[in-house]
GROMACS .gro file of N, CA and C in nm:
model
  462
    1UNK      N    1   4.008  11.133  -1.847
    1UNK     CA    2   3.913  11.198  -1.828
    1UNK      C    3   3.768  11.179  -1.859
    2UNK      N    4   3.759  11.121  -1.940
    2UNK     CA    5   3.637  11.064  -2.008
    2UNK      C    6   3.601  10.931  -1.900
    3UNK      N    7   3.666  10.887  -1.838
    3UNK     CA    8   3.640  10.765  -1.760
    3UNK      C    9   3.596  10.843  -1.610
    4UNK      N   10   3.617  10.937  -1.582
    4UNK     CA   11   3.594  11.008  -1.437
    4UNK      C   12   3.453  11.075  -1.505
    5UNK      N   13   3.409  11.137  -1.611
    5UNK     CA   14   3.289  11.179  -1.639
    5UNK      C   15   3.164  11.024  -1.626
    6UNK      N   16   3.209  10.936  -1.683
    6UNK     CA   17   3.145  10.838  -1.708
    6UNK      C   18   3.136  10.786  -1.546
    7UNK      N   19   3.206  10.772  -1.459
    7UNK     CA   20   3.211  10.726  -1.326
    7UNK      C   21   3.099  10.851  -1.238
    8UNK      N   22   3.107  10.956  -1.291
    8UNK     CA   23   3.032  11.054  -1.214
    8UNK      C   24   2.850  11.048  -1.260
    9UNK      N   25   2.867  11.000  -1.395
    9UNK     CA   26   2.756  10.969  -1.424
    9UNK      C   27   2.674  10.862  -1.400
   10UNK      N   28   2.735  10.733  -1.351
   10UNK     CA   29   2.715  10.629  -1.298
   10UNK      C   30   2.704  10.672  -1.153
   11UNK      N   31   2.729  10.740  -1.072
   11UNK     CA   32   2.720  10.779  -0.936
   11UNK      C   33   2.591  10.864  -0.963
   12UNK      N   34   2.564  10.940  -1.047
   12UNK     CA   35   2.432  10.994  -1.030
   12UNK      C   36   2.327  10.940  -1.047
   13UNK      N   37   2.335  10.835  -1.128
   13UNK     CA   38   2.223  10.721  -1.161
   13UNK      C   39   2.192  10.638  -1.079
   14UNK      N   40   2.298  10.601  -0.992
   14UNK     CA   41   2.294  10.557  -0.864
   14UNK      C   42   2.243  10.623  -0.687
   15UNK      N   43   2.273  10.705  -0.759
   15UNK     CA   44   2.192  10.841  -0.627
   15UNK      C   45   2.048  10.856  -0.663
   16UNK      N   46   2.032  10.856  -0.810
   16UNK     CA   47   1.854  10.870  -0.801
   16UNK      C   48   1.786  10.754  -0.752
   17UNK      N   49   1.887  10.644  -0.831
   17UNK     CA   50   1.792  10.463  -0.805
   17UNK      C   51   1.770  10.495  -0.616
   18UNK      N   52   1.847  10.485  -0.562
   18UNK     CA   53   1.873  10.513  -0.404
   18UNK      C   54   1.753  10.604  -0.355
   19UNK      N   55   1.736  10.734  -0.427
   19UNK     CA   56   1.660  10.831  -0.414
   19UNK      C   57   1.492  10.741  -0.418
   20UNK      N   58   1.492  10.728  -0.567
   20UNK     CA   59   1.349  10.628  -0.562
   20UNK      C   60   1.335  10.514  -0.474
   21UNK      N   61   1.402  10.419  -0.446
   21UNK     CA   62   1.372  10.330  -0.354
   21UNK      C   63   1.322  10.395  -0.211
   22UNK      N   64   1.413  10.528  -0.136
   22UNK     CA   65   1.373  10.534  -0.033
   22UNK      C   66   1.242  10.644  -0.057
   23UNK      N   67   1.212  10.690  -0.151
   23UNK     CA   68   1.072  10.778  -0.176
   23UNK      C   69   0.982  10.637  -0.164
   24UNK      N   70   0.998  10.542  -0.253
   24UNK     CA   71   0.863  10.409  -0.266
   24UNK      C   72   0.872  10.357  -0.114
   25UNK      N   73   0.962  10.343  -0.023
   25UNK     CA   74   0.933  10.291   0.117
   25UNK      C   75   0.873  10.355   0.198
   26UNK      N   76   0.921  10.511   0.186
   26UNK     CA   77   0.835  10.619   0.271
   26UNK      C   78   0.693  10.650   0.215
   27UNK      N   79   0.658  10.636   0.086
   27UNK     CA   80   0.531  10.638   0.040
   27UNK      C   81   0.459  10.548   0.101
   28UNK      N   82   0.491  10.440   0.053
   28UNK     CA   83   0.425  10.315   0.100
   28UNK      C   84   0.374  10.322   0.308
   29UNK      N   85   0.497  10.350   0.317
   29UNK     CA   86   0.465  10.366   0.474
   29UNK      C   87   0.339  10.507   0.505
   30UNK      N   88   0.372  10.581   0.437
   30UNK     CA   89   0.238  10.687   0.446
   30UNK      C   90   0.138  10.669   0.417
   31UNK      N   91   0.119  10.597   0.332
   31UNK     CA   92  -0.025  10.561   0.280
   31UNK      C   93  -0.070  10.436   0.342
   32UNK      N   94  -0.007  10.355   0.412
   32UNK     CA   95  -0.042  10.218   0.429
   32UNK      C   96  -0.116  10.285   0.597
   33UNK      N   97  -0.087  10.396   0.673
   33UNK     CA   98  -0.161  10.429   0.766
   33UNK      C   99  -0.276  10.485   0.754
   34UNK      N  100  -0.387  10.473   0.848
   34UNK     CA  101  -0.498  10.530   0.824
   34UNK      C  102  -0.508  10.629   0.890
   35UNK      N  103  -0.516  10.677   1.001
   35UNK     CA  104  -0.471  10.779   1.061
   35UNK      C  105  -0.349  10.875   1.042
   36UNK      N  106  -0.350  10.989   0.954
   36UNK     CA  107  -0.228  11.058   0.930
   36UNK      C  108  -0.267  11.154   1.029
   37UNK      N  109  -0.153  11.215   1.103
   37UNK     CA  110  -0.140  11.323   1.181
   37UNK      C  111  -0.098  11.443   1.049
   38UNK      N  112  -0.130  11.574   1.112
   38UNK     CA  113  -0.094  11.694   1.037
   38UNK      C  114   0.058  11.729   1.062
   39UNK      N  115   0.162  11.673   1.165
   39UNK     CA  116   0.297  11.680   1.113
   39UNK      C  117   0.358  11.549   1.022
   40UNK      N  118   0.304  11.468   1.050
   40UNK     CA  119   0.312  11.370   0.930
   40UNK      C  120   0.297  11.418   0.783
   41UNK      N  121   0.175  11.452   0.763
   41UNK     CA  122   0.136  11.516   0.633
   41UNK      C  123   0.263  11.624   0.604
   42UNK      N  124   0.271  11.703   0.692
   42UNK     CA  125   0.388  11.811   0.685
   42UNK      C  126   0.522  11.748   0.622
   43UNK      N  127   0.586  11.650   0.661
   43UNK     CA  128   0.705  11.576   0.664
   43UNK      C  129   0.672  11.485   0.523
   44UNK      N  130   0.578  11.451   0.501
   44UNK     CA  131   0.584  11.391   0.378
   44UNK      C  132   0.519  11.452   0.246
   45UNK      N  133   0.472  11.583   0.259
   45UNK     CA  134   0.491  11.698   0.161
   45UNK      C  135   0.588  11.733   0.143
   46UNK      N  136   0.682  11.759   0.270
   46UNK     CA  137   0.844  11.826   0.190
   46UNK      C  138   0.913  11.762   0.166
   47UNK      N  139   0.875  11.637   0.226
   47UNK     CA  140   0.973  11.502   0.172
   47UNK      C  141   0.980  11.513   0.015
   48UNK      N  142   0.842  11.470  -0.035
   48UNK     CA  143   0.815  11.468  -0.166
   48UNK      C  144   0.846  11.633  -0.259
   49UNK      N  145   0.831  11.692  -0.185
   49UNK     CA  146   0.877  11.838  -0.290
   49UNK      C  147   1.021  11.820  -0.285
   50UNK      N  148   1.067  11.800  -0.188
   50UNK     CA  149   1.236  11.789  -0.208
   50UNK      C  150   1.303  11.689  -0.287
   51UNK      N  151   1.236  11.580  -0.280
   51UNK     CA  152   1.286  11.499  -0.396
   51UNK      C  153   1.238  11.510  -0.505
   52UNK      N  154   1.147  11.578  -0.539
   52UNK     CA  155   1.138  11.596  -0.698
   52UNK      C  156   1.226  11.760  -0.710
   53UNK      N  157   1.247  11.826  -0.630
   53UNK     CA  158   1.387  11.913  -0.652
   53UNK      C  159   1.529  11.863  -0.701
   54UNK      N  160   1.523  11.744  -0.596
   54UNK     CA  161   1.640  11.678  -0.591
   54UNK      C  162   1.679  11.646  -0.699
   55UNK      N  163   1.568  11.600  -0.773
   55UNK     CA  164   1.579  11.493  -0.932
   55UNK      C  165   1.610  11.607  -1.034
   56UNK      N  166   1.567  11.762  -0.968
   56UNK     CA  167   1.592  11.858  -1.080
   56UNK      C  168   1.724  11.851  -1.071
   57UNK      N  169   1.814  11.862  -0.970
   57UNK     CA  170   1.943  11.898  -0.947
   57UNK      C  171   2.009  11.800  -0.971
   58UNK      N  172   2.001  11.671  -0.981
   58UNK     CA  173   2.049  11.573  -1.050
   58UNK      C  174   2.050  11.578  -1.211
   59UNK      N  175   1.939  11.646  -1.288
   59UNK     CA  176   1.933  11.625  -1.393
   59UNK      C  177   2.011  11.725  -1.444
   60UNK      N  178   1.986  11.857  -1.366
   60UNK     CA  179   2.150  11.952  -1.385
   60UNK      C  180   2.283  11.936  -1.416
   61UNK      N  181   2.283  11.837  -1.280
   61UNK     CA  182   2.435  11.774  -1.261
   61UNK      C  183   2.469  11.730  -1.416
   62UNK      N  184   2.370  11.621  -1.468
   62UNK     CA  185   2.431  11.529  -1.544
   62UNK      C  186   2.404  11.590  -1.708
   63UNK      N  187   2.362  11.771  -1.688
   63UNK     CA  188   2.397  11.850  -1.802
   63UNK      C  189   2.533  11.906  -1.807
   64UNK      N  190   2.577  11.949  -1.668
   64UNK     CA  191   2.674  12.010  -1.647
   64UNK      C  192   2.784  11.902  -1.668
   65UNK      N  193   2.770  11.796  -1.648
   65UNK     CA  194   2.856  11.707  -1.692
   65UNK      C  195   2.884  11.641  -1.849
   66UNK      N  196   2.743  11.688  -1.922
   66UNK     CA  197   2.825  11.706  -2.052
   66UNK      C  198   2.843  11.804  -2.135
   67UNK      N  199   2.851  11.900  -2.051
   67UNK     CA  200   2.891  12.044  -2.090
   67UNK      C  201   3.127  12.013  -2.096
   68UNK      N  202   3.081  11.989  -1.953
   68UNK     CA  203   3.251  11.957  -1.903
   68UNK      C  204   3.305  11.815  -2.030
   69UNK      N  205   3.220  11.724  -2.052
   69UNK     CA  206   3.280  11.621  -2.147
   69UNK      C  207   3.273  11.705  -2.306
   70UNK      N  208   3.205  11.802  -2.337
   70UNK     CA  209   3.242  11.881  -2.505
   70UNK      C  210   3.344  11.965  -2.477
   71UNK      N  211   3.423  11.980  -2.336
   71UNK     CA  212   3.539  12.087  -2.319
   71UNK      C  213   3.442  12.238  -2.293
   72UNK      N  214   3.320  12.239  -2.251
   72UNK     CA  215   3.274  12.423  -2.221
   72UNK      C  216   3.225  12.430  -2.095
   73UNK      N  217   3.329  12.367  -2.000
   73UNK     CA  218   3.312  12.384  -1.871
   73UNK      C  219   3.280  12.531  -1.803
   74UNK      N  220   3.396  12.606  -1.886
   74UNK     CA  221   3.368  12.729  -1.840
   74UNK      C  222   3.321  12.846  -1.961
   75UNK      N  223   3.173  12.821  -1.962
   75UNK     CA  224   3.121  12.863  -2.041
   75UNK      C  225   3.009  12.959  -1.993
   76UNK      N  226   2.919  13.008  -2.064
   76UNK     CA  227   2.778  13.068  -2.014
   76UNK      C  228   2.670  12.991  -2.007
   77UNK      N  229   2.670  12.885  -2.109
   77UNK     CA  230   2.578  12.764  -2.035
   77UNK      C  231   2.632  12.713  -1.922
   78UNK      N  232   2.737  12.659  -1.880
   78UNK     CA  233   2.716  12.578  -1.736
   78UNK      C  234   2.723  12.736  -1.653
   79UNK      N  235   2.757  12.817  -1.657
   79UNK     CA  236   2.737  12.952  -1.542
   79UNK      C  237   2.545  12.943  -1.557
   80UNK      N  238   2.493  12.920  -1.651
   80UNK     CA  239   2.335  12.917  -1.643
   80UNK      C  240   2.266  12.808  -1.556
   81UNK      N  241   2.362  12.699  -1.598
   81UNK     CA  242   2.335  12.580  -1.503
   81UNK      C  243   2.381  12.571  -1.393
   82UNK      N  244   2.469  12.620  -1.345
   82UNK     CA  245   2.517  12.640  -1.196
   82UNK      C  246   2.435  12.746  -1.135
   83UNK      N  247   2.374  12.846  -1.196
   83UNK     CA  248   2.276  12.917  -1.122
   83UNK      C  249   2.136  12.844  -1.108
   84UNK      N  250   2.094  12.801  -1.199
   84UNK     CA  251   2.002  12.682  -1.209
   84UNK      C  252   1.998  12.615  -1.069
   85UNK      N  253   2.091  12.529  -1.074
   85UNK     CA  254   2.118  12.436  -0.926
   85UNK      C  255   2.100  12.526  -0.801
   86UNK      N  256   2.134  12.632  -0.818
   86UNK     CA  257   2.189  12.714  -0.660
   86UNK      C  258   2.036  12.717  -0.656
   87UNK      N  259   1.950  12.807  -0.743
   87UNK     CA  260   1.789  12.817  -0.683
   87UNK      C  261   1.702  12.691  -0.655
   88UNK      N  262   1.727  12.583  -0.709
   88UNK     CA  263   1.663  12.429  -0.698
   88UNK      C  264   1.728  12.425  -0.533
   89UNK      N  265   1.835  12.450  -0.511
   89UNK     CA  266   1.893  12.403  -0.367
   89UNK      C  267   1.820  12.522  -0.296
   90UNK      N  268   1.808  12.608  -0.317
   90UNK     CA  269   1.731  12.704  -0.221
   90UNK      C  270   1.588  12.688  -0.190
   91UNK      N  271   1.545  12.652  -0.304
   91UNK     CA  272   1.395  12.601  -0.256
   91UNK      C  273   1.390  12.463  -0.207
   92UNK      N  274   1.493  12.368  -0.215
   92UNK     CA  275   1.510  12.270  -0.121
   92UNK      C  276   1.488  12.318   0.013
   93UNK      N  277   1.633  12.386   0.041
   93UNK     CA  278   1.582  12.421   0.187
   93UNK      C  279   1.492  12.504   0.227
   94UNK      N  280   1.404  12.584   0.167
   94UNK     CA  281   1.293  12.600   0.182
   94UNK      C  282   1.147  12.503   0.222
   95UNK      N  283   1.173  12.391   0.159
   95UNK     CA  284   1.073  12.271   0.174
   95UNK      C  285   1.106  12.239   0.292
   96UNK      N  286   1.231  12.214   0.324
   96UNK     CA  287   1.281  12.137   0.429
   96UNK      C  288   1.244  12.186   0.561
   97UNK      N  289   1.193  12.324   0.561
   97UNK     CA  290   1.120  12.371   0.662
   97UNK      C  291   0.982  12.313   0.719
   98UNK      N  292   0.909  12.224   0.618
   98UNK     CA  293   0.830  12.136   0.656
   98UNK      C  294   0.832  12.018   0.719
   99UNK      N  295   0.983  11.978   0.759
   99UNK     CA  296   0.962  11.881   0.865
   99UNK      C  297   1.010  11.923   1.004
  100UNK      N  298   0.987  12.064   1.034
  100UNK     CA  299   1.018  12.097   1.189
  100UNK      C  300   0.909  12.096   1.266
  101UNK      N  301   0.750  12.099   1.202
  101UNK     CA  302   0.660  12.009   1.301
  101UNK      C  303   0.678  11.882   1.349
  102UNK      N  304   0.747  11.788   1.270
  102UNK     CA  305   0.752  11.664   1.330
  102UNK      C  306   0.847  11.648   1.405
  103UNK      N  307   0.939  11.728   1.376
  103UNK     CA  308   1.079  11.728   1.498
  103UNK      C  309   1.021  11.797   1.623
  104UNK      N  310   0.956  11.883   1.621
  104UNK     CA  311   0.882  11.981   1.744
  104UNK      C  312   0.782  11.881   1.788
  105UNK      N  313   0.702  11.812   1.724
  105UNK     CA  314   0.625  11.735   1.800
  105UNK      C  315   0.684  11.617   1.896
  106UNK      N  316   0.767  11.539   1.799
  106UNK     CA  317   0.877  11.463   1.880
  106UNK      C  318   0.921  11.479   1.970
  107UNK      N  319   1.023  11.587   1.968
  107UNK     CA  320   1.063  11.653   2.083
  107UNK      C  321   1.004  11.664   2.209
  108UNK      N  322   0.824  11.732   2.136
  108UNK     CA  323   0.750  11.769   2.275
  108UNK      C  324   0.674  11.639   2.359
  109UNK      N  325   0.665  11.532   2.257
  109UNK     CA  326   0.619  11.424   2.312
  109UNK      C  327   0.748  11.315   2.400
  110UNK      N  328   0.833  11.304   2.365
  110UNK     CA  329   0.970  11.250   2.409
  110UNK      C  330   1.030  11.374   2.514
  111UNK      N  331   0.999  11.481   2.569
  111UNK     CA  332   1.037  11.580   2.627
  111UNK      C  333   1.199  11.536   2.630
  112UNK      N  334   1.230  11.582   2.470
  112UNK     CA  335   1.390  11.591   2.396
  112UNK      C  336   1.418  11.701   2.339
  113UNK      N  337   1.477  11.783   2.434
  113UNK     CA  338   1.479  11.925   2.358
  113UNK      C  339   1.599  11.909   2.203
  114UNK      N  340   1.677  11.814   2.254
  114UNK     CA  341   1.763  11.786   2.105
  114UNK      C  342   1.750  11.732   1.998
  115UNK      N  343   1.638  11.660   1.999
  115UNK     CA  344   1.572  11.630   1.855
  115UNK      C  345   1.550  11.743   1.782
  116UNK      N  346   1.482  11.849   1.833
  116UNK     CA  347   1.495  11.951   1.770
  116UNK      C  348   1.582  12.014   1.720
  117UNK      N  349   1.662  12.017   1.785
  117UNK     CA  350   1.803  12.059   1.704
  117UNK      C  351   1.870  12.015   1.611
  118UNK      N  352   1.830  11.861   1.631
  118UNK     CA  353   1.849  11.785   1.475
  118UNK      C  354   1.785  11.837   1.373
  119UNK      N  355   1.656  11.854   1.378
  119UNK     CA  356   1.552  11.896   1.314
  119UNK      C  357   1.615  12.044   1.241
  120UNK      N  358   1.640  12.116   1.305
  120UNK     CA  359   1.729  12.242   1.272
  120UNK      C  360   1.852  12.230   1.193
  121UNK      N  361   1.937  12.146   1.247
  121UNK     CA  362   2.047  12.055   1.161
  121UNK      C  363   2.008  12.011   1.039
  122UNK      N  364   1.883  11.935   1.042
  122UNK     CA  365   1.843  11.899   0.902
  122UNK      C  366   1.810  11.998   0.780
  123UNK      N  367   1.761  12.083   0.859
  123UNK     CA  368   1.705  12.223   0.763
  123UNK      C  369   1.841  12.319   0.699
  124UNK      N  370   1.936  12.294   0.802
  124UNK     CA  371   2.051  12.395   0.788
  124UNK      C  372   2.148  12.340   0.645
  125UNK      N  373   2.113  12.148   0.675
  125UNK     CA  374   2.200  12.137   0.551
  125UNK      C  375   2.210  12.171   0.412
  126UNK      N  376   2.040  12.182   0.345
  126UNK     CA  377   2.057  12.230   0.241
  126UNK      C  378   2.095  12.379   0.208
  127UNK      N  379   2.039  12.454   0.305
  127UNK     CA  380   2.084  12.606   0.333
  127UNK      C  381   2.283  12.624   0.304
  128UNK      N  382   2.342  12.514   0.374
  128UNK     CA  383   2.473  12.516   0.340
  128UNK      C  384   2.509  12.512   0.226
  129UNK      N  385   2.456  12.380   0.156
  129UNK     CA  386   2.471  12.369   0.008
  129UNK      C  387   2.459  12.483  -0.045
  130UNK      N  388   2.353  12.544  -0.025
  130UNK     CA  389   2.292  12.654  -0.133
  130UNK      C  390   2.432  12.795  -0.092
  131UNK      N  391   2.457  12.790  -0.002
  131UNK     CA  392   2.576  12.915   0.018
  131UNK      C  393   2.730  12.873  -0.077
  132UNK      N  394   2.738  12.693  -0.063
  132UNK     CA  395   2.811  12.693  -0.157
  132UNK      C  396   2.837  12.689  -0.292
  133UNK      N  397   2.709  12.690  -0.324
  133UNK     CA  398   2.651  12.695  -0.452
  133UNK      C  399   2.688  12.870  -0.496
  134UNK      N  400   2.633  12.895  -0.416
  134UNK     CA  401   2.697  13.080  -0.452
  134UNK      C  402   2.833  13.080  -0.439
  135UNK      N  403   2.914  13.044  -0.399
  135UNK     CA  404   3.071  13.061  -0.391
  135UNK      C  405   3.110  12.946  -0.530
  136UNK      N  406   3.039  12.849  -0.589
  136UNK     CA  407   3.073  12.798  -0.687
  136UNK      C  408   2.997  12.855  -0.834
  137UNK      N  409   2.907  12.958  -0.789
  137UNK     CA  410   2.875  13.019  -0.926
  137UNK      C  411   2.977  13.125  -0.971
  138UNK      N  412   2.982  13.194  -0.844
  138UNK     CA  413   3.092  13.317  -0.842
  138UNK      C  414   3.223  13.261  -0.908
  139UNK      N  415   3.284  13.143  -0.855
  139UNK     CA  416   3.383  13.062  -0.941
  139UNK      C  417   3.342  13.058  -1.111
  140UNK      N  418   3.309  13.005  -1.097
  140UNK     CA  419   3.260  12.984  -1.251
  140UNK      C  420   3.183  13.115  -1.311
  141UNK      N  421   3.156  13.231  -1.274
  141UNK     CA  422   3.153  13.313  -1.336
  141UNK      C  423   3.292  13.402  -1.380
  142UNK      N  424   3.384  13.420  -1.279
  142UNK     CA  425   3.520  13.468  -1.266
  142UNK      C  426   3.577  13.383  -1.381
  143UNK      N  427   3.614  13.242  -1.412
  143UNK     CA  428   3.625  13.148  -1.462
  143UNK      C  429   3.571  13.179  -1.638
  144UNK      N  430   3.460  13.221  -1.616
  144UNK     CA  431   3.411  13.241  -1.791
  144UNK      C  432   3.431  13.382  -1.831
  145UNK      N  433   3.450  13.454  -1.727
  145UNK     CA  434   3.496  13.604  -1.790
  145UNK      C  435   3.665  13.590  -1.794
  146UNK      N  436   3.740  13.537  -1.736
  146UNK     CA  437   3.915  13.471  -1.768
  146UNK      C  438   3.903  13.448  -1.896
  147UNK      N  439   3.828  13.366  -1.948
  147UNK     CA  440   3.837  13.258  -2.030
  147UNK      C  441   3.792  13.372  -2.155
  148UNK      N  442   3.707  13.427  -2.162
  148UNK     CA  443   3.660  13.521  -2.253
  148UNK      C  444   3.773  13.621  -2.313
  149UNK      N  445   3.836  13.661  -2.193
  149UNK     CA  446   3.871  13.770  -2.174
  149UNK      C  447   4.043  13.753  -2.226
  150UNK      N  448   4.097  13.558  -2.225
  150UNK     CA  449   4.186  13.509  -2.313
  150UNK      C  450   4.159  13.453  -2.415
  151UNK      N  451   4.047  13.453  -2.456
  151UNK     CA  452   4.055  13.409  -2.627
  151UNK      C  453   4.024  13.566  -2.720
  152UNK      N  454   3.993  13.694  -2.605
  152UNK     CA  455   3.981  13.780  -2.711
  152UNK      C  456   4.140  13.821  -2.733
  153UNK      N  457   4.235  13.836  -2.621
  153UNK     CA  458   4.355  13.850  -2.668
  153UNK      C  459   4.421  13.773  -2.744
  154UNK      N  460   4.383  13.634  -2.747
  154UNK     CA  461   4.464  13.551  -2.838
  154UNK      C  462   4.422  13.582  -2.978
   0.00000   0.00000   0.00000
């Protein structure tokens, strides 16, 4: 079990390093342009907000892994962390709405409406993760209630 937790912690660190690298490259590209259209600025702001909220999710996942390592997986503390992850993912999905002007402009210039569908799909990805996190929160809530009921009967 300890090896799995360490592997998951290493995966979180690797993911965060990859996100930092992509953010630095994207920021250098954004700030190297002299003229920035509005839709590119919306894309950049949306990207930065999403990255910051994503790091909050990564921090909360690391916190949850620490609880699992201490054998407190189905406690109220873990339930609070899952709830915070759910709220943060909802904020990420709202922040992703800022990429739609970019996709609309590109689709309009290229006369390719399929590009706008790709933009909508990218916006719906975090929303899908939000729905999944709601399901996980309910599962953790039921497991925590069952654990407390089980502890009271013993």
